mmCIF file of C-alpha atoms in Angstrom:
data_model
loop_
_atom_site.group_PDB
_atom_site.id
_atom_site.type_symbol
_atom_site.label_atom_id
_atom_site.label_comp_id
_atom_site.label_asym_id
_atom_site.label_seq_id
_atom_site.Cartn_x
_atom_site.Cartn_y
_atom_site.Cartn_z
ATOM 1 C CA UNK A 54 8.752 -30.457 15.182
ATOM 2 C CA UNK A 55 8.380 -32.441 12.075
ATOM 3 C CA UNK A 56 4.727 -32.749 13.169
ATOM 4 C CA UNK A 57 3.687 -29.622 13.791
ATOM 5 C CA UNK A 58 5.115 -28.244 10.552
ATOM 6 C CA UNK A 59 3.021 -30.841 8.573
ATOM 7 C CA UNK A 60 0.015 -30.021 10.774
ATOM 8 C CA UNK A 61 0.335 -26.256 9.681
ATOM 9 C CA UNK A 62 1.340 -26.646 6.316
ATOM 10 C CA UNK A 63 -2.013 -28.967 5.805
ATOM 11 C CA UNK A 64 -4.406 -26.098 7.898
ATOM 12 C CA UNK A 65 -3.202 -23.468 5.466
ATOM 13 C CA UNK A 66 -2.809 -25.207 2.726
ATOM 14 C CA UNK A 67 -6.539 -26.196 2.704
ATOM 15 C CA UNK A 68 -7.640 -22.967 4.166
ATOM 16 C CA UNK A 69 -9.333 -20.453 1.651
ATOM 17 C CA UNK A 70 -7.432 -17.473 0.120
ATOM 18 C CA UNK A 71 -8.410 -14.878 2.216
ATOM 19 C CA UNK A 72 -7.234 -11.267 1.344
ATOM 20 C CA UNK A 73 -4.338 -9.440 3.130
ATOM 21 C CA UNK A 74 -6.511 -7.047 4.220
ATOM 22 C CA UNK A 75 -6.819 -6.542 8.039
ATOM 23 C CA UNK A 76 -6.860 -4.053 11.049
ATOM 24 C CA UNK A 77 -3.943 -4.014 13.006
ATOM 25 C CA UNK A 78 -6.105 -5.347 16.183
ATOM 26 C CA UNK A 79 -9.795 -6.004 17.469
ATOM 27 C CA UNK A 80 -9.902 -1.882 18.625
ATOM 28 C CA UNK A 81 -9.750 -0.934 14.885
ATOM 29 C CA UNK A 82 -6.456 1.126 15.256
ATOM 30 C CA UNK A 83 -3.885 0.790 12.760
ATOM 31 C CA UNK A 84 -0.377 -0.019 13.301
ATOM 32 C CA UNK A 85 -0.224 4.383 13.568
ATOM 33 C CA UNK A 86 -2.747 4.604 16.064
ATOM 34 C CA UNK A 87 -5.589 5.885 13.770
ATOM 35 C CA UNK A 88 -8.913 4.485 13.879
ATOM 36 C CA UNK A 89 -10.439 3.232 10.918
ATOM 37 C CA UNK A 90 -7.087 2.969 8.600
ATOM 38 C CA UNK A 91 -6.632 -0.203 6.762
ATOM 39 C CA UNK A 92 -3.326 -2.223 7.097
ATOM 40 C CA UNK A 93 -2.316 -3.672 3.872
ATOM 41 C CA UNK A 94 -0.006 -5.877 2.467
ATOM 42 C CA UNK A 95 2.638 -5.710 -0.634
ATOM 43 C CA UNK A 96 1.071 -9.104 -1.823
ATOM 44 C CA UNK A 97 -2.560 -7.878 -1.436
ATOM 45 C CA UNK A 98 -1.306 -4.557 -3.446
ATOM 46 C CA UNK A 99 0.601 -6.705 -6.340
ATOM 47 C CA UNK A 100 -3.265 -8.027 -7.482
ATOM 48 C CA UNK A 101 -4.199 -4.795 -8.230
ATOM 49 C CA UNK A 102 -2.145 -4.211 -11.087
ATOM 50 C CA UNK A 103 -4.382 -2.832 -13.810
ATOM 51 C CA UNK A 104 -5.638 0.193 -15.393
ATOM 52 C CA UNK A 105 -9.126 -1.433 -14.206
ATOM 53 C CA UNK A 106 -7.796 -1.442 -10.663
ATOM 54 C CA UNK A 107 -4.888 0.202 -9.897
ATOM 55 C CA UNK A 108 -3.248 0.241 -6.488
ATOM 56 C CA UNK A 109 0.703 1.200 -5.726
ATOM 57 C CA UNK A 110 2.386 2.113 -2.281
ATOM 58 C CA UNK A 111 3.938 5.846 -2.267
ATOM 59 C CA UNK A 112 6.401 5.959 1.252
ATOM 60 C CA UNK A 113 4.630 2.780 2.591
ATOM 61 C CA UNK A 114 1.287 4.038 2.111
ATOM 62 C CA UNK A 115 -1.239 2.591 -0.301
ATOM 63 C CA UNK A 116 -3.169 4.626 -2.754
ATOM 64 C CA UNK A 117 -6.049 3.448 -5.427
ATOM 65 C CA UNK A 118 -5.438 5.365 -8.270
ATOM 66 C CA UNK A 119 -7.694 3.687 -10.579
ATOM 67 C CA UNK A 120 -9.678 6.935 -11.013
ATOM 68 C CA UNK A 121 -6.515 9.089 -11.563
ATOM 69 C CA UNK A 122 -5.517 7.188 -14.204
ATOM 70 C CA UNK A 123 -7.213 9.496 -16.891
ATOM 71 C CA UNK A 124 -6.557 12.660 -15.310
ATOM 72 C CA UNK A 125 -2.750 12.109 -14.787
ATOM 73 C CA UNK A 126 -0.671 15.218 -16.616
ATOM 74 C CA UNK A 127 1.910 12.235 -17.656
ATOM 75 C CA UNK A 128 -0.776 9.953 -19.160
ATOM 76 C CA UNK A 129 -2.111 6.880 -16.977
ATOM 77 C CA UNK A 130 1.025 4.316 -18.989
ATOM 78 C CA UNK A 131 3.467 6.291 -16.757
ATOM 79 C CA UNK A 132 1.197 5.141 -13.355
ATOM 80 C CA UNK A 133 0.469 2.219 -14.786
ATOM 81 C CA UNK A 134 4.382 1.070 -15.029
ATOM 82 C CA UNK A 135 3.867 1.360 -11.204
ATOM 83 C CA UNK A 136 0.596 -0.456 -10.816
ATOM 84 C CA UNK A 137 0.531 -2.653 -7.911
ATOM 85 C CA UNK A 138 4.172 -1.796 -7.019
ATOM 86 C CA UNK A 139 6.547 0.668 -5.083
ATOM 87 C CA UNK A 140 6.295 3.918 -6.352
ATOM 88 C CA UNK A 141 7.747 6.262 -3.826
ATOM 89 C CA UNK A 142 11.215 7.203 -5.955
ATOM 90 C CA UNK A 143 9.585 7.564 -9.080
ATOM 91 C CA UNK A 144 7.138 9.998 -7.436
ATOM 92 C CA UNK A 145 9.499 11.616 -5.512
ATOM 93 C CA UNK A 146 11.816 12.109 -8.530
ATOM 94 C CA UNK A 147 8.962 13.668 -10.858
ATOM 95 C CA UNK A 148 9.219 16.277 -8.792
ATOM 96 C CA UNK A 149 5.445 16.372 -7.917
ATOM 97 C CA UNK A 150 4.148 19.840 -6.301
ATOM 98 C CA UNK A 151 3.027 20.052 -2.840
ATOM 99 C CA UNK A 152 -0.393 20.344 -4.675
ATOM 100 C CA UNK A 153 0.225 17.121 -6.393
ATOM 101 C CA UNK A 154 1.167 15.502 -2.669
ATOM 102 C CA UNK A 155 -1.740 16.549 -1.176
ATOM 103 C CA UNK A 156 -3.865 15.000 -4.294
ATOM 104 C CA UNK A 157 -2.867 11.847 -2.737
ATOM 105 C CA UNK A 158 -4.829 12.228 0.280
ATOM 106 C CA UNK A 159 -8.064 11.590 -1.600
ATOM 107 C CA UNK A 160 -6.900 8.112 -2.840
ATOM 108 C CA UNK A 161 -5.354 6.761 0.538
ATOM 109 C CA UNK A 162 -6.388 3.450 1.317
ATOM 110 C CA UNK A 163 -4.133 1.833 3.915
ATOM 111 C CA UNK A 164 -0.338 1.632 4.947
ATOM 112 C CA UNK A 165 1.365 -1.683 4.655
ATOM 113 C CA UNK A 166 2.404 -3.484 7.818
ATOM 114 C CA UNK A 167 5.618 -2.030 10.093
ATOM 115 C CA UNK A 168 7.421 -5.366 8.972
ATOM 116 C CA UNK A 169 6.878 -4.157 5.432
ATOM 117 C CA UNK A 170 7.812 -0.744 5.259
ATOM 118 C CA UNK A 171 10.611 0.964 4.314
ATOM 119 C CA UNK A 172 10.439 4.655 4.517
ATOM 120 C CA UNK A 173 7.923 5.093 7.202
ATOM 121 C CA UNK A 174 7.932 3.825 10.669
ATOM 122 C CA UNK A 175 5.176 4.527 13.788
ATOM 123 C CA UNK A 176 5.262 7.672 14.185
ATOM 124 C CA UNK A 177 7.593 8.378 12.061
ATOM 125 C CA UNK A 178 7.993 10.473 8.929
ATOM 126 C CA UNK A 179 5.060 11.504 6.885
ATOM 127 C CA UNK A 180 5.009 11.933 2.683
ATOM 128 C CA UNK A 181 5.036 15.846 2.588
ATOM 129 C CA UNK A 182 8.502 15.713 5.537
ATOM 130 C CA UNK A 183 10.640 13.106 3.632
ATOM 131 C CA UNK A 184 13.643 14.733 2.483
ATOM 132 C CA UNK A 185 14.495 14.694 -1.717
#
């Protein structure tokens, strides 16, 4: 046991950082089914913490809002408090229109894994059905 342990610790260990950026499987489906969605993880979204790059997860979906930053009604500090983080109970608690939800759509870029998420799970519950 002892053996293989050291054996794996020395592949990755010596292995190249590679992003935590993936497709759920060789079909190009997502962990919801969808073709084409990207599968990302909280560590991959913590390095984009910047008003130069500026990621955060909203209900276990991940959003760049680097573009938004500007145009946010609350100023970008408030999003950027929230920049590569969790940000579904601040957003939720703002009290963001159904206009505001939908907003999000344009800056979707993935979901975290199903061993990752909180809120959502296959299938399950979308942003604009969560309850307050």
């Amino acid at each position: 046991m002892a053996k293989v342990a050291s054996a794996l610790f020395s592949v990755f260990s010596l292995s190249s950082p590679r992003p935590q950026v993936q497709f759920a499987d060789s079909s190009g489906l997502s962990v919801s089914g969808l073709p084409g969605e990207r599968v990302i993880t909280l560590e991959e979204v913590s390095r984009h913490d910047t008003d130069k790059d500026c990621w955060v997860v909203i209900y276990d979906r991940v959003y760049d809002i680097t573009e938004f930053l500007d145009e946010h009604p609350g100023g970008s500090e408030l999003l950027l408090e929230y920049a590569g983080r969790e940000a579904s109970g601040a957003f939720r608690g703002s009290g963001h229109s159904d206009a505001a939800i939908k907003l999000l759509d344009k800056y979707f870029i993935g979901e975290l894994p199903i061993h990752e998420r909180i809120f959502r799970k296959q299938g399950g519950l979308m942003l604009s059905n969560i309850p307050e």
